[in-house]
CSV table of C-alpha atoms and ligand atoms in Angstrom, one decimal:
chain,number,residue,atom,x,y,z
A,1,UNK,CA,21.5,28.2,17.8
A,2,UNK,CA,20.1,28.2,21.4
A,3,UNK,CA,16.9,30.2,21.6
A,4,UNK,CA,13.6,29.7,23.3
A,5,UNK,CA,10.5,31.4,21.8
A,6,UNK,CA,7.2,31.3,23.6
A,7,UNK,CA,3.8,31.0,21.9
A,8,UNK,CA,0.2,30.6,23.1
A,9,UNK,CA,-0.3,27.5,21.0
A,10,UNK,CA,2.0,25.1,19.2
A,11,UNK,CA,0.9,22.6,16.6
A,12,UNK,CA,3.2,19.6,16.1
A,13,UNK,CA,2.6,18.5,12.6
A,14,UNK,CA,1.3,20.5,9.6
A,15,UNK,CA,-1.1,18.1,7.9
A,16,UNK,CA,-4.8,18.9,7.3
A,17,UNK,CA,-5.3,18.7,11.1
A,18,UNK,CA,-2.4,20.8,12.2
A,19,UNK,CA,-2.3,23.5,9.6
A,20,UNK,CA,-6.1,24.1,9.6
A,21,UNK,CA,-6.1,24.2,13.4
A,22,UNK,CA,-3.2,26.7,13.3
A,23,UNK,CA,-5.1,28.9,10.9
A,24,UNK,CA,-8.2,28.9,13.1
A,25,UNK,CA,-6.1,29.6,16.2
A,26,UNK,CA,-4.4,32.5,14.5
A,27,UNK,CA,-7.8,33.8,13.3
A,28,UNK,CA,-8.9,33.7,16.9
A,29,UNK,CA,-6.0,36.0,17.9
A,30,UNK,CA,-3.6,33.5,19.4
A,31,UNK,CA,0.1,33.5,18.8
A,32,UNK,CA,0.8,30.2,16.9
A,33,UNK,CA,3.7,28.1,15.9
A,34,UNK,CA,3.5,25.2,13.6
A,35,UNK,CA,6.3,22.6,13.5
A,36,UNK,CA,6.7,20.4,10.5
A,37,UNK,CA,9.5,18.1,9.5
A,38,UNK,CA,8.4,17.6,5.9
A,39,UNK,CA,6.2,19.8,3.7
A,40,UNK,CA,3.0,21.5,5.1
A,41,UNK,CA,-0.1,19.7,3.9
A,42,UNK,CA,1.0,16.3,5.5
A,43,UNK,CA,-0.1,13.0,4.1
A,44,UNK,CA,-3.2,14.3,2.5
A,45,UNK,CA,-1.5,16.8,0.3
A,46,UNK,CA,1.9,15.2,-0.2
A,47,UNK,CA,1.3,11.5,-0.2
A,48,UNK,CA,-2.5,10.9,-0.1
A,49,UNK,CA,-5.7,12.5,-1.2
A,50,UNK,CA,-4.3,15.1,-3.6
A,51,UNK,CA,-1.6,13.2,-5.5
A,52,UNK,CA,-3.9,10.1,-5.9
A,53,UNK,CA,-6.7,12.2,-7.2
A,54,UNK,CA,-4.4,13.9,-9.7
A,55,UNK,CA,-3.4,10.4,-10.9
A,56,UNK,CA,-6.9,9.2,-11.0
A,57,UNK,CA,-7.9,12.2,-13.1
A,58,UNK,CA,-5.4,11.2,-15.7
A,59,UNK,CA,-6.7,7.7,-15.5
A,60,UNK,CA,-10.3,8.9,-16.0
A,61,UNK,CA,-9.3,10.9,-19.0
A,62,UNK,CA,-7.6,7.9,-20.5
A,63,UNK,CA,-10.7,5.8,-19.9
A,64,UNK,CA,-12.9,8.4,-21.4
A,65,UNK,CA,-10.7,8.7,-24.5
A,66,UNK,CA,-11.4,5.0,-25.1
A,67,UNK,CA,-15.1,5.7,-25.5
A,68,UNK,CA,-15.2,8.9,-27.6
A,69,UNK,CA,-16.8,7.1,-30.6
A,70,UNK,CA,-19.9,6.7,-28.5
A,71,UNK,CA,-20.1,10.5,-28.4
A,72,UNK,CA,-19.5,10.9,-32.1
A,73,UNK,CA,-15.9,11.9,-31.8
A,74,UNK,CA,-13.0,10.1,-33.4
A,75,UNK,CA,-9.6,10.5,-31.8
A,76,UNK,CA,-6.5,9.0,-33.4
A,77,UNK,CA,-3.0,8.3,-32.3
A,78,UNK,CA,-3.6,8.7,-28.6
A,79,UNK,CA,-1.0,7.7,-26.0
A,80,UNK,CA,0.1,8.5,-22.6
A,81,UNK,CA,3.4,9.0,-20.9
A,82,UNK,CA,3.3,7.8,-17.3
A,83,UNK,CA,6.3,9.9,-16.2
A,84,UNK,CA,4.3,13.0,-17.3
A,85,UNK,CA,1.2,11.8,-15.5
A,86,UNK,CA,3.4,11.6,-12.4
A,87,UNK,CA,5.0,15.0,-13.1
A,88,UNK,CA,1.6,16.7,-13.4
A,89,UNK,CA,0.7,15.2,-10.0
A,90,UNK,CA,3.9,16.7,-8.5
A,91,UNK,CA,2.9,20.1,-10.0
A,92,UNK,CA,-0.5,20.0,-8.4
A,93,UNK,CA,0.9,19.0,-5.1
A,94,UNK,CA,3.6,21.8,-5.2
A,95,UNK,CA,1.0,24.5,-6.1
A,96,UNK,CA,-1.1,23.5,-3.1
A,97,UNK,CA,1.8,23.2,-0.7
A,98,UNK,CA,3.0,26.7,-1.7
A,99,UNK,CA,-0.6,28.0,-1.3
A,100,UNK,CA,-0.8,26.6,2.3
A,101,UNK,CA,2.6,28.1,3.1
A,102,UNK,CA,1.3,31.4,1.9
A,103,UNK,CA,-1.9,31.1,3.9
A,104,UNK,CA,0.1,30.4,7.1
A,105,UNK,CA,2.3,33.4,6.4
A,106,UNK,CA,-0.6,35.8,5.8
A,107,UNK,CA,-2.2,34.5,9.0
A,108,UNK,CA,1.1,35.2,10.9
A,109,UNK,CA,1.6,31.6,12.0
A,110,UNK,CA,5.3,31.0,12.7
A,111,UNK,CA,6.3,27.9,10.8
A,112,UNK,CA,9.4,26.0,12.0
A,113,UNK,CA,10.8,23.4,9.6
A,114,UNK,CA,12.3,20.6,11.5
A,115,UNK,CA,11.6,17.4,13.5
A,116,UNK,CA,10.0,18.3,16.8
A,117,UNK,CA,10.4,16.3,20.0
A,118,UNK,CA,7.9,16.6,22.7
A,119,UNK,CA,9.6,15.5,25.9
A,120,UNK,CA,8.5,18.0,28.6
A,121,UNK,CA,5.0,19.4,29.1
A,122,UNK,CA,4.8,22.9,27.4
A,123,UNK,CA,8.1,22.5,25.6
A,124,UNK,CA,9.2,21.2,22.2
A,125,UNK,CA,12.7,20.7,21.0
A,126,UNK,CA,13.1,21.1,17.2
A,127,UNK,CA,16.0,19.8,15.1
A,128,UNK,CA,16.2,22.2,12.2
A,129,UNK,CA,18.8,22.5,9.4
A,130,UNK,CA,20.4,25.3,11.4
A,131,UNK,CA,20.6,23.5,14.8
A,132,UNK,CA,18.3,22.8,17.7
A,133,UNK,CA,15.6,25.3,18.7
A,134,UNK,CA,13.4,25.0,21.8
A,135,UNK,CA,9.9,26.5,21.9
A,136,UNK,CA,7.5,26.7,24.8
A,137,UNK,CA,3.7,27.1,24.5
A,138,UNK,CA,0.7,27.4,26.8
A,139,UNK,CA,-1.1,24.7,24.9
A,140,UNK,CA,0.3,22.1,22.6
A,141,UNK,CA,-1.7,20.2,19.9
A,142,UNK,CA,-0.2,16.9,18.7
A,143,UNK,CA,-1.1,16.5,15.0
A,144,UNK,CA,1.6,14.0,14.0
A,145,UNK,CA,-0.6,11.9,11.6
A,146,UNK,CA,-0.1,8.3,10.6
A,147,UNK,CA,2.2,6.0,8.6
A,148,UNK,CA,1.5,2.9,6.5
A,149,UNK,CA,1.2,-0.2,8.7
A,150,UNK,CA,3.6,-3.0,7.9
A,151,UNK,CA,2.5,-6.6,7.8
A,152,UNK,CA,4.6,-9.3,9.5
A,153,UNK,CA,5.1,-11.6,6.5
A,154,UNK,CA,8.4,-12.7,5.0
A,155,UNK,CA,9.5,-10.7,2.0
A,156,UNK,CA,7.9,-7.3,2.8
A,157,UNK,CA,11.3,-5.7,2.6
A,158,UNK,CA,12.2,-7.0,-0.9
A,159,UNK,CA,12.9,-4.4,-3.6
A,160,UNK,CA,9.7,-3.9,-5.6
A,161,UNK,CA,7.5,-4.4,-2.5
A,162,UNK,CA,6.3,-0.8,-1.9
A,163,UNK,CA,4.0,1.2,0.4
A,164,UNK,CA,1.4,3.8,-0.7
A,165,UNK,CA,4.1,6.4,0.0
A,166,UNK,CA,6.7,4.8,-2.3
A,167,UNK,CA,4.2,4.0,-5.1
A,168,UNK,CA,3.9,7.8,-5.6
A,169,UNK,CA,7.5,8.0,-6.6
A,170,UNK,CA,7.2,5.5,-9.4
A,171,UNK,CA,7.8,6.8,-12.9
A,172,UNK,CA,7.5,3.6,-15.0
A,173,UNK,CA,4.4,1.4,-15.1
A,174,UNK,CA,5.0,-2.2,-14.2
A,175,UNK,CA,3.3,-5.0,-16.4
A,176,UNK,CA,1.6,-6.4,-13.3
A,177,UNK,CA,0.9,-5.4,-9.8
A,178,UNK,CA,-0.4,-7.3,-6.7
A,179,UNK,CA,-2.2,-5.1,-4.2
A,180,UNK,CA,-2.3,-6.5,-0.7
A,181,UNK,CA,-5.4,-5.0,1.1
A,182,UNK,CA,-8.7,-4.4,-0.6
A,183,UNK,CA,-9.4,-1.2,1.4
A,184,UNK,CA,-9.6,2.4,0.3
A,185,UNK,CA,-6.0,2.9,-0.6
A,186,UNK,CA,-5.6,-0.5,-2.3
A,187,UNK,CA,-8.7,0.0,-4.5
A,188,UNK,CA,-7.8,3.5,-5.5
A,189,UNK,CA,-4.4,2.5,-6.7
A,190,UNK,CA,-5.8,-0.7,-8.2
A,191,UNK,CA,-8.3,1.4,-10.2
A,192,UNK,CA,-5.6,3.8,-11.5
A,193,UNK,CA,-3.1,1.1,-12.5
A,194,UNK,CA,-5.7,-1.1,-14.1
A,195,UNK,CA,-7.0,1.8,-16.2
A,196,UNK,CA,-3.5,2.4,-17.5
A,197,UNK,CA,-3.3,-1.3,-18.7
A,198,UNK,CA,-1.4,-2.9,-15.8
A,199,UNK,CA,-2.7,-6.4,-14.8
A,200,UNK,CA,-3.8,-5.9,-11.2
A,201,UNK,CA,-4.6,-8.6,-8.6
A,202,UNK,CA,-6.1,-7.5,-5.3
A,203,UNK,CA,-5.7,-9.8,-2.3
A,204,UNK,CA,-8.0,-9.1,0.6
A,205,UNK,CA,-7.9,-11.0,3.9
A,206,UNK,CA,-11.6,-10.5,4.8
A,207,UNK,CA,-14.5,-12.1,2.9
A,208,UNK,CA,-15.3,-8.8,1.0
A,209,UNK,CA,-13.5,-5.7,-0.2
A,210,UNK,CA,-14.2,-2.4,1.7
A,211,UNK,CA,-15.4,-4.1,4.9
A,212,UNK,CA,-17.1,-1.0,6.3
A,213,UNK,CA,-19.1,-0.1,3.2
A,214,UNK,CA,-22.7,-1.2,2.3
A,215,UNK,CA,-22.4,-4.9,1.4
A,216,UNK,CA,-24.8,-4.6,-1.6
A,217,UNK,CA,-22.8,-1.8,-3.1
A,218,UNK,CA,-19.5,-3.6,-2.5
A,219,UNK,CA,-20.8,-6.7,-4.3
A,220,UNK,CA,-21.7,-4.5,-7.3
A,221,UNK,CA,-18.4,-2.7,-7.3
A,222,UNK,CA,-16.5,-6.0,-7.1
A,223,UNK,CA,-18.3,-7.2,-10.2
A,224,UNK,CA,-17.6,-4.0,-12.0
A,225,UNK,CA,-13.9,-4.1,-11.1
A,226,UNK,CA,-13.7,-7.7,-12.2
A,227,UNK,CA,-15.3,-6.8,-15.5
A,228,UNK,CA,-12.3,-4.4,-16.2
A,229,UNK,CA,-10.0,-7.5,-16.0
A,230,UNK,CA,-8.9,-7.0,-12.4
A,231,UNK,CA,-8.4,-10.2,-10.4
A,232,UNK,CA,-9.8,-10.0,-6.9
A,233,UNK,CA,-9.1,-12.7,-4.3
A,234,UNK,CA,-11.0,-12.2,-1.0
A,235,UNK,CA,-10.8,-14.3,2.1
A,236,UNK,CA,-7.2,-14.9,1.3
A,237,UNK,CA,-4.1,-14.6,3.4
A,238,UNK,CA,-0.6,-13.7,2.0
A,239,UNK,CA,1.9,-16.2,3.3
A,240,UNK,CA,5.1,-14.8,1.9
A,241,UNK,CA,6.7,-12.8,-0.9
A,242,UNK,CA,9.9,-14.1,-2.4
A,243,UNK,CA,12.2,-13.1,-5.2
A,244,UNK,CA,12.1,-15.4,-8.2
A,245,UNK,CA,12.6,-14.2,-11.7
A,246,UNK,CA,10.0,-11.7,-10.7
A,247,UNK,CA,8.4,-11.3,-7.3
A,248,UNK,CA,6.3,-14.2,-6.2
A,249,UNK,CA,3.3,-13.7,-3.8
A,250,UNK,CA,2.1,-16.8,-2.1
A,251,UNK,CA,-1.5,-16.7,-1.1
A,252,UNK,CA,-3.6,-19.1,0.8
A,253,UNK,CA,-7.2,-19.1,-0.4
A,254,UNK,CA,-9.4,-21.7,1.1
A,255,UNK,CA,-7.5,-25.0,0.8
A,256,UNK,CA,-5.6,-23.8,-2.1
A,257,UNK,CA,-2.1,-22.2,-2.2
A,258,UNK,CA,-1.7,-19.8,-5.2
A,259,UNK,CA,1.5,-18.2,-6.4
A,260,UNK,CA,1.2,-15.0,-8.3
A,261,UNK,CA,4.2,-13.7,-10.2
A,262,UNK,CA,4.4,-9.9,-10.4
A,263,UNK,CA,6.8,-7.0,-10.9
A,264,UNK,CA,5.5,-5.0,-8.1
A,265,UNK,CA,3.6,-5.5,-4.8
A,266,UNK,CA,1.8,-2.7,-3.1
A,267,UNK,CA,1.1,-3.1,0.6
A,268,UNK,CA,-2.1,-1.2,1.5
A,269,UNK,CA,-3.2,-2.9,4.7
A,270,UNK,CA,-4.0,0.1,6.8
A,271,UNK,CA,-2.3,3.0,8.5
A,272,UNK,CA,-1.2,3.4,12.1
A,273,UNK,CA,-0.9,6.6,14.3
A,274,UNK,CA,2.6,8.2,14.1
A,275,UNK,CA,3.7,9.0,17.6
A,276,UNK,CA,7.4,9.5,16.7
A,277,UNK,CA,8.9,12.4,18.6
A,278,UNK,CA,6.4,12.1,21.4
A,279,UNK,CA,7.7,10.7,24.7
A,280,UNK,CA,4.5,8.9,25.5
A,281,UNK,CA,5.8,7.1,28.6
A,282,UNK,CA,7.9,9.9,30.0
A,283,UNK,CA,5.0,12.3,29.7
A,284,UNK,CA,2.4,9.8,30.9
A,285,UNK,CA,0.1,10.2,27.9
A,286,UNK,CA,-2.7,7.8,27.6
A,287,UNK,CA,-2.9,5.6,24.5
A,288,UNK,CA,-5.2,2.9,23.3
A,289,UNK,CA,-4.4,0.6,20.4
A,290,UNK,CA,-1.3,2.8,19.6
A,291,UNK,CA,-3.4,6.0,19.3
A,292,UNK,CA,-3.6,9.0,21.7
A,293,UNK,CA,-6.8,9.0,23.8
A,294,UNK,CA,-8.7,12.3,23.8
A,295,UNK,CA,-12.1,13.7,25.0
A,296,UNK,CA,-14.7,15.5,22.9
A,297,UNK,CA,-12.7,18.7,23.1
A,298,UNK,CA,-9.6,16.8,21.7
A,299,UNK,CA,-7.8,17.1,25.1
A,300,UNK,CA,-5.5,14.3,26.1
A,301,UNK,CA,-5.2,13.2,29.8
A,302,UNK,CA,-2.5,15.9,30.2
A,303,UNK,CA,-3.7,19.5,30.9
A,304,UNK,CA,-3.0,21.8,28.0
A,305,UNK,CA,-2.0,18.9,25.6
A,306,UNK,CA,-4.4,18.2,22.8
A,307,UNK,CA,-4.3,15.6,20.0
A,308,UNK,CA,-6.1,15.5,16.6
A,309,UNK,CA,-6.2,13.7,13.3
A,310,UNK,CA,-4.8,10.3,12.5
A,311,UNK,CA,-2.7,10.4,15.7
A,312,UNK,CA,-5.9,9.8,17.7
A,313,UNK,CA,-7.0,6.8,15.5
A,314,UNK,CA,-10.7,6.5,14.8
A,315,UNK,CA,-11.8,7.8,11.4
A,316,UNK,CA,-8.6,8.6,9.6
A,317,UNK,CA,-9.8,11.1,7.1
A,318,UNK,CA,-8.4,14.5,6.2
A,319,UNK,CA,-11.7,16.4,6.8
A,320,UNK,CA,-12.1,14.8,10.2
A,321,UNK,CA,-8.6,15.9,11.2
A,322,UNK,CA,-9.3,19.5,10.0
A,323,UNK,CA,-12.5,19.6,12.0
A,324,UNK,CA,-10.7,18.2,15.1
A,325,UNK,CA,-8.0,20.9,14.6
A,326,UNK,CA,-10.7,23.6,14.5
A,327,UNK,CA,-12.4,22.2,17.7
A,328,UNK,CA,-9.0,22.1,19.5
A,329,UNK,CA,-8.1,25.7,18.4
A,330,UNK,CA,-11.5,27.0,19.5
A,331,UNK,CA,-11.4,25.2,22.8
A,332,UNK,CA,-8.0,26.6,23.5
A,333,UNK,CA,-9.4,30.1,22.7
A,334,UNK,CA,-12.1,29.5,25.4
A,335,UNK,CA,-15.0,28.6,23.2
A,336,UNK,CA,-17.6,25.9,24.3
A,337,UNK,CA,-17.2,23.4,21.5
A,338,UNK,CA,-17.4,19.7,21.1
A,339,UNK,CA,-16.4,17.3,18.3
A,340,UNK,CA,-19.4,15.6,16.6
A,341,UNK,CA,-18.9,12.5,14.6
A,342,UNK,CA,-22.6,11.9,13.7
A,343,UNK,CA,-22.4,12.7,10.0
A,344,UNK,CA,-18.9,12.1,8.6
A,345,UNK,CA,-19.0,11.7,4.8
A,346,UNK,CA,-16.3,9.6,3.1
A,347,UNK,CA,-15.5,9.0,-0.5
A,348,UNK,CA,-13.6,6.3,-2.3
A,349,UNK,CA,-12.3,7.3,-5.7
A,350,UNK,CA,-12.7,4.0,-7.6
A,351,UNK,CA,-14.5,3.9,-10.9
A,352,UNK,CA,-17.4,4.3,-10.2
A,353,UNK,CA,-16.9,6.4,-7.1
A,354,UNK,CA,-18.4,5.3,-3.9
A,355,UNK,CA,-19.4,7.7,-1.1
A,356,UNK,CA,-21.0,7.0,2.3
A,357,UNK,CA,-22.4,8.7,5.3
A,358,UNK,CA,-24.0,7.5,8.5
A,359,UNK,CA,-25.1,4.0,9.3
A,360,UNK,CA,-25.1,1.1,6.9
A,361,UNK,CA,-27.8,-1.5,6.3
A,362,UNK,CA,-25.6,-4.3,7.7
A,363,UNK,CA,-25.0,-2.3,10.9
A,364,UNK,CA,-28.8,-1.9,11.4
A,365,UNK,CA,-29.4,-5.6,10.8
A,366,UNK,CA,-26.7,-6.5,13.4
A,367,UNK,CA,-28.4,-4.2,15.9
A,368,UNK,CA,-31.8,-5.7,15.1
A,369,UNK,CA,-33.3,-2.3,14.4
A,370,UNK,CA,-36.2,-1.6,12.0
A,371,UNK,CA,-35.5,0.6,9.0
A,372,UNK,CA,-36.6,1.6,5.5
A,373,UNK,CA,-34.5,1.5,2.4
A,374,UNK,CA,-34.9,3.4,-0.9
A,375,UNK,CA,-32.8,3.2,-4.0
A,376,UNK,CA,-32.7,5.1,-7.2
A,377,UNK,CA,-30.4,4.1,-10.2
A,378,UNK,CA,-28.4,6.6,-12.3
A,379,UNK,CA,-29.7,4.8,-15.4
A,380,UNK,CA,-33.0,6.6,-14.8
A,381,UNK,CA,-31.5,10.0,-14.5
A,382,UNK,CA,-31.4,12.3,-17.6
A,383,UNK,CA,-28.1,14.0,-16.8
A,384,UNK,CA,-26.3,10.7,-16.2
A,385,UNK,CA,-27.7,9.4,-19.5
A,386,UNK,CA,-26.6,12.5,-21.4
A,387,UNK,CA,-23.1,12.2,-19.8
A,388,UNK,CA,-23.0,8.5,-20.7
A,389,UNK,CA,-22.3,7.6,-17.1
A,390,UNK,CA,-25.2,5.6,-15.8
A,391,UNK,CA,-23.7,2.9,-13.7
A,392,UNK,CA,-24.6,3.0,-10.0
A,393,UNK,CA,-27.3,4.1,-7.6
A,394,UNK,CA,-28.2,6.1,-4.6
A,395,UNK,CA,-29.3,4.1,-1.6
A,396,UNK,CA,-30.8,5.9,1.4
A,397,UNK,CA,-31.6,4.3,4.8
A,398,UNK,CA,-34.1,5.8,7.2
A,399,UNK,CA,-35.7,4.9,10.5
A,400,UNK,CA,-39.3,4.0,10.8
A,401,UNK,CA,-40.3,7.6,11.0
A,402,UNK,CA,-38.5,8.3,7.8
A,403,UNK,CA,-35.5,10.1,9.4
A,404,UNK,CA,-32.4,9.6,7.2
A,405,UNK,CA,-29.8,7.7,9.1
A,406,UNK,CA,-27.3,6.8,6.4
A,407,UNK,CA,-26.7,6.6,2.7
A,408,UNK,CA,-24.3,5.1,0.1
A,409,UNK,CA,-23.9,6.4,-3.4
A,410,UNK,CA,-22.1,4.5,-6.1
A,411,UNK,CA,-21.8,6.4,-9.4
A,412,UNK,CA,-20.8,9.6,-11.1
A,413,UNK,CA,-19.8,12.5,-8.7
A,414,UNK,CA,-20.8,10.3,-5.7
A,415,UNK,CA,-18.0,12.1,-3.7
A,416,UNK,CA,-19.8,15.5,-4.1
A,417,UNK,CA,-23.4,14.2,-4.1
A,418,UNK,CA,-22.9,12.7,-0.7
A,419,UNK,CA,-22.9,16.2,0.9
A,420,UNK,CA,-26.6,16.6,0.6
A,421,UNK,CA,-27.2,13.4,2.5
A,422,UNK,CA,-24.6,14.4,5.0
A,423,UNK,CA,-26.7,17.5,5.8
A,424,UNK,CA,-29.7,15.3,6.0
A,425,UNK,CA,-28.1,12.9,8.5
A,426,UNK,CA,-26.5,15.8,10.6
A,427,UNK,CA,-29.8,17.7,10.8
A,428,UNK,CA,-32.1,14.7,11.2
A,429,UNK,CA,-34.1,15.4,8.1
A,430,UNK,CA,-36.7,13.0,6.7
A,431,UNK,CA,-36.9,11.6,3.2
A,432,UNK,CA,-40.0,13.9,2.8
A,433,UNK,CA,-37.9,17.0,3.8
A,434,UNK,CA,-35.4,16.2,1.0
A,435,UNK,CA,-38.0,15.2,-1.6
A,436,UNK,CA,-39.9,18.5,-1.0
A,437,UNK,CA,-36.8,20.6,-1.8
A,438,UNK,CA,-36.6,21.7,-5.4
A,439,UNK,CA,-33.6,20.1,-7.1
A,440,UNK,CA,-32.2,21.6,-10.3
A,441,UNK,CA,-32.9,19.8,-13.6
A,442,UNK,CA,-31.1,18.2,-15.3
A,443,UNK,CA,-28.6,17.3,-12.6
A,444,UNK,CA,-27.4,14.2,-10.9
A,445,UNK,CA,-28.8,15.5,-7.6
A,446,UNK,CA,-32.3,14.4,-8.8
A,447,UNK,CA,-31.3,10.9,-8.0
A,448,UNK,CA,-31.2,11.8,-4.4
A,449,UNK,CA,-34.5,13.6,-4.6
A,450,UNK,CA,-36.1,10.5,-6.2
A,451,UNK,CA,-34.5,8.1,-3.7
A,452,UNK,CA,-35.7,10.4,-0.8
A,453,UNK,CA,-39.2,10.4,-2.3
A,454,UNK,CA,-39.1,6.6,-2.4
A,455,UNK,CA,-38.8,6.4,1.4
A,456,UNK,CA,-42.5,7.4,1.8
A,457,UNK,CA,-43.9,6.8,-1.7
A,458,UNK,CA,-42.6,5.5,-5.0
A,459,UNK,CA,-39.9,7.5,-6.9
A,460,UNK,CA,-41.7,9.5,-9.6
A,461,UNK,CA,-39.4,8.5,-12.4
A,462,UNK,CA,-39.5,4.8,-11.7
A,463,UNK,CA,-42.0,2.3,-13.2
B,501,NAI,P1,-8.2,0.2,5.2
B,501,NAI,O1,-8.4,-0.1,6.6
B,501,NAI,O2,-9.2,1.0,4.4
B,501,NAI,O3,-8.0,-1.1,4.3
B,501,NAI,C1,-7.0,-2.1,4.6
B,501,NAI,C2,-7.5,-3.4,4.1
B,501,NAI,O4,-6.4,-4.3,4.1
B,501,NAI,C3,-8.6,-4.0,4.9
B,501,NAI,O5,-9.7,-4.3,4.0
B,501,NAI,C4,-8.0,-5.2,5.6
B,501,NAI,O6,-8.9,-6.2,5.8
B,501,NAI,C5,-6.9,-5.6,4.6
B,501,NAI,N1,-5.8,-6.3,5.2
B,501,NAI,C6,-5.2,-6.1,6.3
B,501,NAI,N2,-4.1,-7.0,6.5
B,501,NAI,C7,-4.1,-7.8,5.4
B,501,NAI,C8,-3.3,-8.8,4.9
B,501,NAI,N3,-2.3,-9.3,5.7
B,501,NAI,N4,-3.6,-9.4,3.7
B,501,NAI,C9,-4.6,-8.9,3.0
B,501,NAI,N5,-5.4,-7.9,3.4
B,501,NAI,C10,-5.2,-7.3,4.5
B,501,NAI,O7,-6.8,0.9,5.1
B,501,NAI,P2,-6.1,1.7,3.8
B,501,NAI,O8,-6.7,1.4,2.6
B,501,NAI,O9,-4.6,1.3,4.0
B,501,NAI,O10,-6.3,3.2,4.2
B,501,NAI,C11,-5.7,3.7,5.4
B,501,NAI,C12,-6.5,4.9,5.9
B,501,NAI,O11,-6.5,6.0,5.0
B,501,NAI,C13,-8.0,4.5,6.1
B,501,NAI,O12,-8.4,5.0,7.3
B,501,NAI,C14,-8.7,5.3,5.0
B,501,NAI,O13,-10.0,5.7,5.3
B,501,NAI,C15,-7.8,6.4,4.7
B,501,NAI,N6,-7.9,6.8,3.3
B,501,NAI,C16,-9.0,7.4,2.8
B,501,NAI,C17,-9.1,7.8,1.5
B,501,NAI,C18,-10.4,8.4,1.0
B,501,NAI,O14,-11.1,8.8,1.9
B,501,NAI,N7,-10.6,8.5,-0.3
B,501,NAI,C19,-8.1,7.4,0.5
B,501,NAI,C20,-7.0,6.7,1.1
B,501,NAI,C21,-6.9,6.5,2.4
């Protein structure tokens, strides 16, 4: 097959950056091609956000079943089948992947399945199952995502040492699991496995888990995770993994050398931009720390070449990639737009959930800036009490004028609740602004209203 089709814009990569950008570009009337070597939806849908949340939902249900007596309900003979938990996850993923394929079709985006190589400006060569196809485009958006980062220690290639991609293919639960990396991915899998009865040990190199999250909240989460029986070793470096009867993970912790025997090791030590298929040097594309360098309009140093999502490093989150895709599409269509990173919410699906937006208390302390803090616990909220889910708090940080600069929530529905505070940070609202808005009763959102009230006065429902 030797054909060359021309499009106004080509997206290389169909993850939440590429496919959302493609939809927006098509909506703006451009002719669009999307090139994807795997399934549309990228890491988020196929190997990240969605499969993990499906698994965590099964884990939540299992945890809740253990405490039905508290609600006056007796349940007998309960059990779970991990292979069916995994199969349900696949079903959720497939439904969403098909949905996105349908959306792209209705939007008249041409999707080419195959591995695209970007070697010449304005031209991409695609290896498809039917042969090589070349396309040209006026503008090209690189949306190639990221891949799990490897760590240079002996034993990482042993069977049973797996990445966050491979762990999603497992169908049998191991008896024990060592998670290397106490970041977002590590803790979400640790939570899921621990809930299903696996003995989990988390080994984190830095002095605390989740290094970018509010320190006070991380301390509380660490205690809660330990209470579930999870072993957490921070400030520790993994020296090697070797094959004994089981796998043996050797960890240096202070002056001590520990050896942990385990069936599985999950490496969750971060992700790195995936620039495969892009001839960085030949094209003269600028990179910094292995990521493509872009401006506020998501343009690289080459005219008509844009880059978005994990490929540009920075905040590697699906919703950031999607917004960057929209900005690139709109800029290509001639709109005056600019990417704005002022209020980016993020959520960590541990139990309890954690969600954050804006600046943290430790960052303000480091900068030597003055600030106000207000906290409100879920234990003083009627809805949380009725639901039997009272662990955690809302913590809001404001400047001296009361303008909300950041917030962290740990507790039920934190991932959804954070959106109200995201609006506050984005729009520069004060605590008083939020407290003056009527919040529905009885809802978890009242905790935000109370914490907001506490920035200028005392929360009403707090002694
Ligand atoms: P991460 O950067 O969040 O955490 C990696 C952790 O591994 C860090 O705490 C780091 O100090 C530690 N580490 C690095 N090398 C180590 C070593 N040799 N030994 C022990 N610890 C070591 O990266 P993670 O969790 O892999 O996630 C990758 C990306 O995916 C992040 O940008 C994250 O935001 C995103 N993501 C977001 C999710 C969400 O929003 N819910 C879910 C999953 C991933």
